[in-house]
Amino acid sequence: MKFDVNQIRKDFPVLAQKTRSGKNIVYFDNAATSQKPIKVIDATSDFYRNFNANIHRSAHELSERATMAYEEARNRVGKFFGAPENFCTIFTRGATESLNLVAQSWGSANIKRGDEILLSEMEHHANIVPWQMLAERAQAKILAAKIREDGSLDMDDLLSKVSGKTKIISITHASNVLGSINDINAISKIARSAGAAFSIDAAQSAPHLLDDISKVDCDFLSISAHKCYGPTGIGALIAKREILDSMPPYQGGGDMIENVSWQKTTFRPSPERFEAGTPNIAGAVGFAAAIDYLNSIDLHGAKEHEHKLLERMTAALDAIPKIKIFGKSKEKVSLASFFVDGVHPNDISVLLNASGIAIRTGHHCAEPLMCLLGVMGTCRASMAFYNTEEEVDFFAEKLEHAIKILA
Ligand SMILES: Cc1ncc(COP(=O)(O)O)c(C=O)c1O
């Protein structure tokens, strides 16, 4: 069915809620987490209501059903994000855990003293801190490719930082602050020609359904379900099986072992090797339901709609005096970070909240980027395909009003 935002909105119950003071909710905090369609809510409760059991361990029927649903979810997630045959989907708690898994497990086996890890100046803490922890242990060095004035990644600088010492390039596909979409195909080629591994943080690009995620040649792809209309506490690391099987386990416990004895423990191959303990089964089922939901809508229309929202939002912000937008690259996901001269971002957020508008303020887990931009924080309005042009206009009107009061 052709994309129709009014129909789509009916799938998301939170959007029909009112604030405590009776205002309609304008939810522009999608980069923090997205709302969930009924399909996802129902799938999660259906699991607990009808076939809750632990997986992989028992011969009884409920366990068999739960195991099938969990493994089927793994297939659906992998397929949706284009995992080829030789890739494996590991369920994690989210993009943060996926990136930690790569840094700790792959990193501890492959990063040695003097090696270099190449990131970028626009990374979220989730793609900085795990590498810093590793670099400190291994006595390796972290380099960060620069960003340009418009918020796009400076590919010349990235290239100039690649050398024989570069062991991995780990870059976000889309910035959670600037919105910039990075050319992961070009970065992949750079990584390949340097013989470096390539890891993509797709936490912010996956929700915007960017095609190249599923086509790019990478080693590790980190995804968070809750930003893609799925439940919280679940995500995926999609990675090359051969590389995964050469990596040491990240956590030890049940389900990830072949045999345990006091003398020696042996481990199962991927994905189980990296899924110690009882996983988030309901989360996986909900994640698969989110994928089914996305597969059931007009994705092309959804993307076009988001693009229109971004254009409208950018034009509206540009028309308001004293606003500086951070991130104006040509390729951008539908979010706008901005700073209002002389006004604390939190004050703006508080006034907007009084009108039912939810935005995010602060450093957005990107303190090094804030430092580079010369601000302690920004306001961020981040949109999803269920937002409307009327909401953008309402937001702009209330923002202008707030600035008049505060500035
Ligand atoms: C670019 C980026 N990477 C990683 C993460 C971490 O995702 P999660 O909190 O779902 O683990 C976020 C969350 O905001 C993000 O924006």
Short mmCIF file of C-alpha atoms and ligand atoms in Angstrom, two decimals:
data_model
loop_
_atom_site.label_atom_id
_atom_site.label_comp_id
_atom_site.label_asym_id
_atom_site.label_seq_id
_atom_site.Cartn_x
_atom_site.Cartn_y
_atom_site.Cartn_z
CA MET A 1 0.00 0.00 0.00
CA LYS A 2 1.25 3.50 -0.90
CA PHE A 3 2.76 5.39 2.03
CA ASP A 4 0.13 7.38 3.92
CA VAL A 5 1.36 9.00 7.11
CA ASN A 6 -2.12 9.20 8.64
CA GLN A 7 -2.60 5.47 8.22
CA ILE A 8 0.92 4.76 9.50
CA ARG A 9 0.34 6.81 12.65
CA LYS A 10 -2.53 4.52 13.61
CA ASP A 11 0.01 1.71 13.99
CA PHE A 12 1.82 3.54 16.82
CA PRO A 13 -0.34 3.83 19.96
CA VAL A 14 1.95 6.29 21.78
CA LEU A 15 1.40 8.87 19.06
CA ALA A 16 -2.29 9.03 20.00
CA GLN A 17 -1.56 9.66 23.68
CA LYS A 18 -1.85 13.08 25.32
CA THR A 19 0.63 14.68 27.69
CA ARG A 20 -0.35 15.12 31.35
CA SER A 21 -1.59 18.60 30.49
CA GLY A 22 -3.72 17.25 27.65
CA LYS A 23 -1.49 18.26 24.71
CA ASN A 24 -0.96 16.12 21.61
CA ILE A 25 2.47 14.51 21.68
CA VAL A 26 4.89 15.64 19.00
CA TYR A 27 7.60 13.04 19.26
CA PHE A 28 10.86 14.38 17.81
CA ASP A 29 13.23 12.26 19.88
CA ASN A 30 13.42 9.33 17.50
CA ALA A 31 17.22 9.26 17.38
CA ALA A 32 17.13 8.37 21.10
CA THR A 33 14.51 5.68 20.60
CA SER A 34 11.64 5.16 18.20
CA GLN A 35 8.03 4.41 19.04
CA LYS A 36 6.77 0.85 18.63
CA PRO A 37 4.03 -0.34 16.29
CA ILE A 38 1.20 -2.51 17.65
CA LYS A 39 2.70 -5.50 15.80
CA VAL A 40 5.82 -5.28 17.97
CA ILE A 41 3.89 -4.75 21.20
CA ASP A 42 1.60 -7.68 20.37
CA ALA A 43 4.43 -10.00 19.34
CA THR A 44 6.27 -9.38 22.60
CA SER A 45 3.21 -9.94 24.76
CA ASP A 46 2.20 -12.95 22.63
CA PHE A 47 5.53 -14.55 23.52
CA TYR A 48 5.03 -14.08 27.26
CA ARG A 49 1.34 -14.94 27.10
CA ASN A 50 1.50 -18.00 24.89
CA PHE A 51 4.88 -19.65 24.55
CA ASN A 52 7.28 -18.27 27.13
CA ALA A 53 10.08 -20.75 27.87
CA ASN A 54 13.84 -20.83 27.85
CA ILE A 55 15.45 -21.72 24.54
CA HIS A 56 17.86 -24.35 23.20
CA ARG A 57 17.73 -26.42 26.38
CA SER A 58 14.62 -28.51 26.72
CA ALA A 59 12.70 -31.04 24.70
CA HIS A 60 9.30 -29.73 25.78
CA GLU A 61 6.95 -28.05 23.36
CA LEU A 62 7.05 -24.52 24.78
CA SER A 63 10.84 -24.47 24.67
CA GLU A 64 10.76 -25.77 21.13
CA ARG A 65 8.37 -22.98 20.09
CA ALA A 66 10.42 -20.31 21.85
CA THR A 67 13.62 -21.65 20.25
CA MET A 68 12.03 -21.65 16.82
CA ALA A 69 10.79 -18.08 17.24
CA TYR A 70 14.20 -16.92 18.47
CA GLU A 71 16.11 -18.58 15.63
CA GLU A 72 13.56 -17.43 13.08
CA ALA A 73 14.02 -13.88 14.43
CA ARG A 74 17.77 -14.23 13.89
CA ASN A 75 17.17 -15.20 10.24
CA ARG A 76 14.74 -12.37 9.63
CA VAL A 77 17.03 -9.73 11.15
CA GLY A 78 20.04 -10.98 9.20
CA LYS A 79 18.09 -11.10 5.95
CA PHE A 80 16.62 -7.61 6.41
CA PHE A 81 20.06 -6.09 6.88
CA GLY A 82 21.45 -8.00 3.92
CA ALA A 83 23.67 -10.48 5.76
CA PRO A 84 25.19 -12.76 3.10
CA GLU A 85 25.50 -16.54 3.59
CA ASN A 86 28.93 -16.30 5.17
CA PHE A 87 27.71 -13.84 7.82
CA CYS A 88 26.20 -14.57 11.18
CA THR A 89 23.74 -12.56 13.27
CA ILE A 90 24.47 -12.38 16.97
CA PHE A 91 21.85 -10.95 19.27
CA THR A 92 23.21 -8.35 21.68
CA ARG A 93 21.65 -5.78 24.01
CA GLY A 94 22.02 -3.08 21.36
CA ALA A 95 24.56 -1.25 19.26
CA THR A 96 26.64 -0.45 22.34
CA GLU A 97 27.06 -4.09 23.24
CA SER A 98 27.77 -5.02 19.61
CA LEU A 99 30.58 -2.48 19.43
CA ASN A 100 31.96 -3.60 22.81
CA LEU A 101 31.93 -7.18 21.58
CA VAL A 102 34.00 -6.23 18.54
CA ALA A 103 36.44 -4.08 20.51
CA GLN A 104 36.89 -6.54 23.33
CA SER A 105 36.85 -9.84 21.48
CA TRP A 106 38.21 -9.07 18.02
CA GLY A 107 40.32 -6.27 19.45
CA SER A 108 42.02 -8.33 22.11
CA ALA A 109 42.96 -10.96 19.51
CA ASN A 110 44.08 -8.57 16.80
CA ILE A 111 45.24 -5.25 18.22
CA LYS A 112 48.81 -5.12 19.44
CA ARG A 113 51.13 -2.47 20.78
CA GLY A 114 51.62 0.36 18.25
CA ASP A 115 48.63 -0.63 16.08
CA GLU A 116 46.16 2.05 15.04
CA ILE A 117 42.37 2.15 15.30
CA LEU A 118 40.76 4.68 12.98
CA LEU A 119 37.49 6.32 14.06
CA SER A 120 36.01 9.72 13.16
CA GLU A 121 35.34 12.95 15.00
CA MET A 122 31.58 12.40 14.79
CA GLU A 123 31.43 9.12 16.74
CA HIS A 124 28.99 8.36 19.54
CA HIS A 125 30.64 7.34 22.83
CA ALA A 126 29.61 3.75 22.01
CA ASN A 127 32.13 3.79 19.16
CA ILE A 128 34.84 5.60 21.11
CA VAL A 129 34.98 4.32 24.68
CA PRO A 130 35.26 0.55 23.92
CA TRP A 131 38.19 1.34 21.59
CA GLN A 132 39.82 3.55 24.21
CA MET A 133 39.54 0.74 26.77
CA LEU A 134 41.14 -1.63 24.27
CA ALA A 135 43.82 0.85 23.19
CA GLU A 136 44.85 1.43 26.77
CA ARG A 137 45.20 -2.31 27.42
CA ALA A 138 46.97 -3.05 24.14
CA GLN A 139 48.96 0.19 24.02
CA ALA A 140 47.49 0.94 20.63
CA LYS A 141 46.68 4.35 19.19
CA ILE A 142 43.33 5.88 18.24
CA LEU A 143 43.07 8.29 15.34
CA ALA A 144 39.96 10.24 14.38
CA ALA A 145 39.19 11.37 10.83
CA LYS A 146 38.15 15.01 10.71
CA ILE A 147 34.80 16.39 9.74
CA ARG A 148 34.23 19.26 7.36
CA GLU A 149 32.47 22.56 8.04
CA ASP A 150 29.14 21.17 6.75
CA GLY A 151 29.38 18.17 9.08
CA SER A 152 30.35 15.65 6.42
CA LEU A 153 33.26 13.29 6.93
CA ASP A 154 36.52 14.55 5.46
CA MET A 155 37.41 11.57 3.29
CA ASP A 156 40.80 13.04 2.34
CA ASP A 157 41.70 13.29 6.00
CA LEU A 158 40.46 9.76 6.61
CA LEU A 159 42.60 8.47 3.75
CA SER A 160 45.64 10.39 5.02
CA LYS A 161 45.28 8.67 8.40
CA VAL A 162 45.31 5.17 6.96
CA SER A 163 48.65 3.38 7.06
CA GLY A 164 50.14 -0.06 7.45
CA LYS A 165 49.48 0.32 11.17
CA THR A 166 45.71 0.68 10.72
CA LYS A 167 44.11 -2.52 11.92
CA ILE A 168 40.47 -1.47 11.90
CA ILE A 169 38.34 1.40 10.69
CA SER A 170 35.20 1.75 12.81
CA ILE A 171 32.86 4.48 11.65
CA THR A 172 29.27 5.46 12.15
CA HIS A 173 27.06 5.22 9.08
CA ALA A 174 25.00 8.21 10.20
CA SER A 175 25.83 10.74 12.90
CA ASN A 176 23.38 11.01 15.78
CA VAL A 177 24.25 14.71 16.14
CA LEU A 178 24.96 16.02 12.64
CA GLY A 179 22.76 13.58 10.75
CA SER A 180 25.54 13.19 8.15
CA ILE A 181 25.45 9.94 6.22
CA ASN A 182 28.92 8.59 5.58
CA ASP A 183 29.94 6.91 2.35
CA ILE A 184 30.47 3.45 3.79
CA ASN A 185 31.18 1.98 0.36
CA ALA A 186 34.12 4.32 -0.15
CA ILE A 187 35.37 3.70 3.41
CA SER A 188 35.06 -0.03 2.86
CA LYS A 189 37.32 0.21 -0.20
CA ILE A 190 39.86 2.24 1.80
CA ALA A 191 39.82 -0.34 4.59
CA ARG A 192 40.17 -3.22 2.15
CA SER A 193 43.10 -1.69 0.32
CA ALA A 194 44.84 -1.09 3.67
CA GLY A 195 44.15 -4.67 4.77
CA ALA A 196 42.22 -3.30 7.76
CA ALA A 197 39.00 -4.66 9.22
CA PHE A 198 35.88 -2.52 8.76
CA SER A 199 33.20 -2.02 11.40
CA ILE A 200 30.06 0.04 10.87
CA ASP A 201 27.95 1.57 13.61
CA ALA A 202 24.53 1.47 11.94
CA ALA A 203 22.57 2.52 15.05
CA GLN A 204 21.38 5.74 13.39
CA SER A 205 21.22 4.67 9.77
CA ALA A 206 19.24 1.45 10.17
CA PRO A 207 16.07 3.30 11.32
CA HIS A 208 16.18 5.38 8.15
CA LEU A 209 16.33 2.23 6.06
CA LEU A 210 19.35 3.24 4.06
CA ASP A 211 19.88 0.81 1.19
CA ASP A 212 23.65 0.66 1.26
CA ILE A 213 23.72 -0.96 4.73
CA SER A 214 22.75 -4.23 3.15
CA LYS A 215 25.15 -3.92 0.22
CA VAL A 216 28.40 -2.81 1.75
CA ASP A 217 31.42 -5.03 2.21
CA CYS A 218 32.18 -4.87 5.94
CA ASP A 219 33.28 -7.21 8.71
CA PHE A 220 31.05 -5.98 11.53
CA LEU A 221 27.68 -4.21 11.46
CA SER A 222 26.22 -2.99 14.76
CA ILE A 223 22.48 -2.41 15.01
CA SER A 224 20.11 -1.39 17.73
CA ALA A 225 16.49 -2.66 17.56
CA HIS A 226 14.91 0.06 19.68
CA LYS A 227 15.83 2.77 17.18
CA CYS A 228 14.28 0.65 14.40
CA TYR A 229 10.78 0.39 15.93
CA GLY A 230 11.70 -2.73 17.91
CA PRO A 231 11.97 -3.30 21.67
CA THR A 232 14.67 -1.94 23.94
CA GLY A 233 17.45 -4.20 25.23
CA ILE A 234 18.02 -6.02 21.95
CA GLY A 235 20.25 -5.40 18.98
CA ALA A 236 22.49 -7.28 16.64
CA LEU A 237 26.04 -7.69 15.55
CA ILE A 238 26.10 -8.97 12.00
CA ALA A 239 29.58 -10.19 11.20
CA LYS A 240 31.63 -12.49 9.01
CA ARG A 241 31.39 -16.00 10.41
CA GLU A 242 35.00 -16.83 9.67
CA ILE A 243 36.18 -13.82 11.66
CA LEU A 244 33.74 -14.49 14.50
CA ASP A 245 34.89 -18.08 14.82
CA SER A 246 38.48 -16.90 15.15
CA MET A 247 37.54 -14.53 17.98
CA PRO A 248 37.67 -15.50 21.65
CA PRO A 249 34.35 -15.50 23.53
CA TYR A 250 33.41 -12.19 25.05
CA GLN A 251 31.47 -13.51 28.03
CA GLY A 252 31.36 -17.00 29.51
CA GLY A 253 28.39 -18.98 30.79
CA GLY A 254 25.59 -21.26 29.70
CA ASP A 255 24.63 -21.91 26.08
CA MET A 256 27.94 -20.73 24.62
CA ILE A 257 29.93 -23.84 25.51
CA GLU A 258 30.47 -27.22 23.86
CA ASN A 259 31.92 -28.98 26.95
CA VAL A 260 32.91 -27.78 30.36
CA SER A 261 35.30 -29.57 32.65
CA TRP A 262 37.66 -28.39 35.38
CA GLN A 263 40.51 -29.05 32.98
CA LYS A 264 39.25 -27.35 29.86
CA THR A 265 36.16 -25.70 28.41
CA THR A 266 35.44 -25.70 24.69
CA PHE A 267 33.15 -23.26 22.96
CA ARG A 268 30.40 -23.52 20.39
CA PRO A 269 30.73 -21.78 17.03
CA SER A 270 28.97 -18.47 16.34
CA PRO A 271 26.40 -17.24 17.09
CA GLU A 272 26.09 -19.20 20.38
CA ARG A 273 29.74 -18.54 21.28
CA PHE A 274 28.81 -14.87 21.79
CA GLU A 275 25.42 -15.34 23.44
CA ALA A 276 26.22 -16.46 26.96
CA GLY A 277 23.26 -17.03 29.27
CA THR A 278 19.56 -16.68 28.66
CA PRO A 279 19.13 -14.10 25.90
CA ASN A 280 16.39 -11.52 25.46
CA ILE A 281 14.00 -13.93 23.75
CA ALA A 282 10.98 -11.64 23.88
CA GLY A 283 13.18 -8.84 22.53
CA ALA A 284 14.30 -10.96 19.58
CA VAL A 285 10.69 -11.87 18.82
CA GLY A 286 9.77 -8.17 18.99
CA PHE A 287 12.75 -7.22 16.81
CA ALA A 288 11.57 -9.70 14.15
CA ALA A 289 8.06 -8.21 14.39
CA ALA A 290 9.57 -4.76 13.76
CA ILE A 291 11.28 -6.14 10.66
CA ASP A 292 7.99 -7.67 9.52
CA TYR A 293 6.30 -4.32 10.10
CA LEU A 294 8.94 -2.50 8.03
CA ASN A 295 8.57 -5.10 5.30
CA SER A 296 4.82 -4.50 5.29
CA ILE A 297 4.95 -0.77 4.59
CA ASP A 298 5.99 1.26 1.56
CA LEU A 299 9.63 1.79 2.53
CA HIS A 300 10.40 3.91 -0.48
CA GLY A 301 7.47 6.20 0.36
CA ALA A 302 8.57 6.29 4.01
CA LYS A 303 12.05 7.41 3.02
CA GLU A 304 10.69 10.09 0.68
CA HIS A 305 8.41 11.32 3.45
CA GLU A 306 11.32 11.58 5.91
CA HIS A 307 13.30 13.51 3.33
CA LYS A 308 10.44 15.99 2.92
CA LEU A 309 10.24 16.41 6.70
CA LEU A 310 13.96 17.14 6.86
CA GLU A 311 13.74 19.75 4.10
CA ARG A 312 10.81 21.43 5.82
CA MET A 313 12.54 21.34 9.20
CA THR A 314 15.79 22.78 7.79
CA ALA A 315 13.94 25.60 5.98
CA ALA A 316 11.96 26.41 9.13
CA LEU A 317 15.06 26.53 11.34
CA ASP A 318 16.97 28.59 8.78
CA ALA A 319 14.19 31.17 8.90
CA ILE A 320 14.46 31.65 12.67
CA PRO A 321 17.07 34.25 13.75
CA LYS A 322 19.82 33.26 16.21
CA ILE A 323 19.69 29.55 15.28
CA LYS A 324 22.80 27.74 14.12
CA ILE A 325 22.22 24.28 12.65
CA PHE A 326 25.06 21.82 13.12
CA GLY A 327 25.32 19.45 10.20
CA LYS A 328 24.24 20.47 6.74
CA SER A 329 25.79 17.78 4.65
CA LYS A 330 24.05 16.83 1.42
CA GLU A 331 23.47 13.26 2.57
CA LYS A 332 21.65 13.49 5.85
CA VAL A 333 19.14 11.52 7.92
CA SER A 334 16.03 13.31 9.15
CA LEU A 335 17.31 15.10 12.22
CA ALA A 336 18.41 18.63 13.02
CA SER A 337 20.80 19.65 15.79
CA PHE A 338 20.92 23.32 16.56
CA PHE A 339 22.09 25.87 19.04
CA VAL A 340 20.39 29.16 19.84
CA ASP A 341 22.74 32.00 20.55
CA GLY A 342 22.66 32.91 24.24
CA VAL A 343 20.09 30.30 25.25
CA HIS A 344 20.68 27.09 27.17
CA PRO A 345 19.34 24.12 25.14
CA ASN A 346 17.53 22.72 28.20
CA ASP A 347 15.47 25.89 28.58
CA ILE A 348 14.23 25.49 25.02
CA SER A 349 13.39 21.86 25.65
CA VAL A 350 11.41 22.74 28.79
CA LEU A 351 9.31 25.32 26.95
CA LEU A 352 8.70 22.99 24.01
CA ASN A 353 7.72 20.23 26.40
CA ALA A 354 4.97 22.48 27.74
CA SER A 355 3.49 22.34 24.22
CA GLY A 356 3.80 18.55 24.05
CA ILE A 357 6.95 18.58 21.91
CA ALA A 358 9.65 16.06 22.77
CA ILE A 359 13.17 16.88 21.64
CA ARG A 360 16.54 15.90 23.05
CA THR A 361 19.10 18.31 24.47
CA GLY A 362 22.62 17.79 25.76
CA HIS A 363 25.81 16.27 24.41
CA HIS A 364 24.05 13.29 22.81
CA CYS A 365 26.82 10.93 23.98
CA ALA A 366 29.23 12.72 21.66
CA GLU A 367 31.31 14.90 23.97
CA PRO A 368 34.39 15.04 21.71
CA LEU A 369 32.14 16.31 18.90
CA MET A 370 30.52 18.91 21.17
CA CYS A 371 34.01 20.10 22.10
CA LEU A 372 34.87 20.45 18.41
CA LEU A 373 31.63 22.33 17.71
CA GLY A 374 32.41 24.63 20.65
CA VAL A 375 29.14 24.02 22.52
CA MET A 376 28.29 22.14 25.68
CA GLY A 377 25.21 20.70 24.06
CA THR A 378 22.64 21.17 21.31
CA CYS A 379 18.92 20.82 20.81
CA ARG A 380 18.12 17.87 18.55
CA ALA A 381 14.84 17.31 16.75
CA SER A 382 14.92 13.86 15.19
CA MET A 383 12.11 12.62 13.01
CA ALA A 384 10.71 9.29 11.89
CA PHE A 385 8.38 8.41 9.03
CA TYR A 386 5.33 8.71 11.31
CA ASN A 387 5.95 12.42 11.92
CA THR A 388 4.03 14.95 9.89
CA GLU A 389 4.65 18.24 8.12
CA GLU A 390 2.06 19.82 10.46
CA GLU A 391 4.16 18.70 13.42
CA VAL A 392 7.22 20.35 11.91
CA ASP A 393 5.29 23.62 11.43
CA PHE A 394 3.92 23.45 14.98
CA PHE A 395 7.41 22.78 16.33
CA ALA A 396 8.87 25.75 14.41
CA GLU A 397 6.12 28.06 15.67
CA LYS A 398 6.62 27.00 19.30
CA LEU A 399 10.41 27.15 18.97
CA GLU A 400 10.30 30.70 17.63
CA HIS A 401 8.04 31.65 20.49
CA ALA A 402 10.37 30.03 23.04
CA ILE A 403 13.36 31.90 21.62
CA LYS A 404 11.48 35.20 21.88
CA ILE A 405 10.92 34.51 25.56
CA LEU A 406 14.42 33.23 26.34
CA ALA A 407 16.84 35.17 24.13
C1 LIG B 1 25.50 6.56 16.52
C2 LIG B 1 25.11 5.73 17.70
N1 LIG B 1 25.82 4.64 17.99
C3 LIG B 1 25.53 3.84 19.00
C4 LIG B 1 24.47 4.11 19.83
C5 LIG B 1 24.17 3.20 20.97
O1 LIG B 1 23.00 2.51 20.76
P1 LIG B 1 22.29 1.73 21.99
O2 LIG B 1 22.08 2.74 23.06
O3 LIG B 1 21.05 1.26 21.42
O4 LIG B 1 23.22 0.69 22.41
C6 LIG B 1 23.69 5.24 19.59
C7 LIG B 1 22.57 5.60 20.48
O5 LIG B 1 22.12 6.71 20.53
C8 LIG B 1 24.02 6.07 18.49
O6 LIG B 1 23.31 7.16 18.22
#
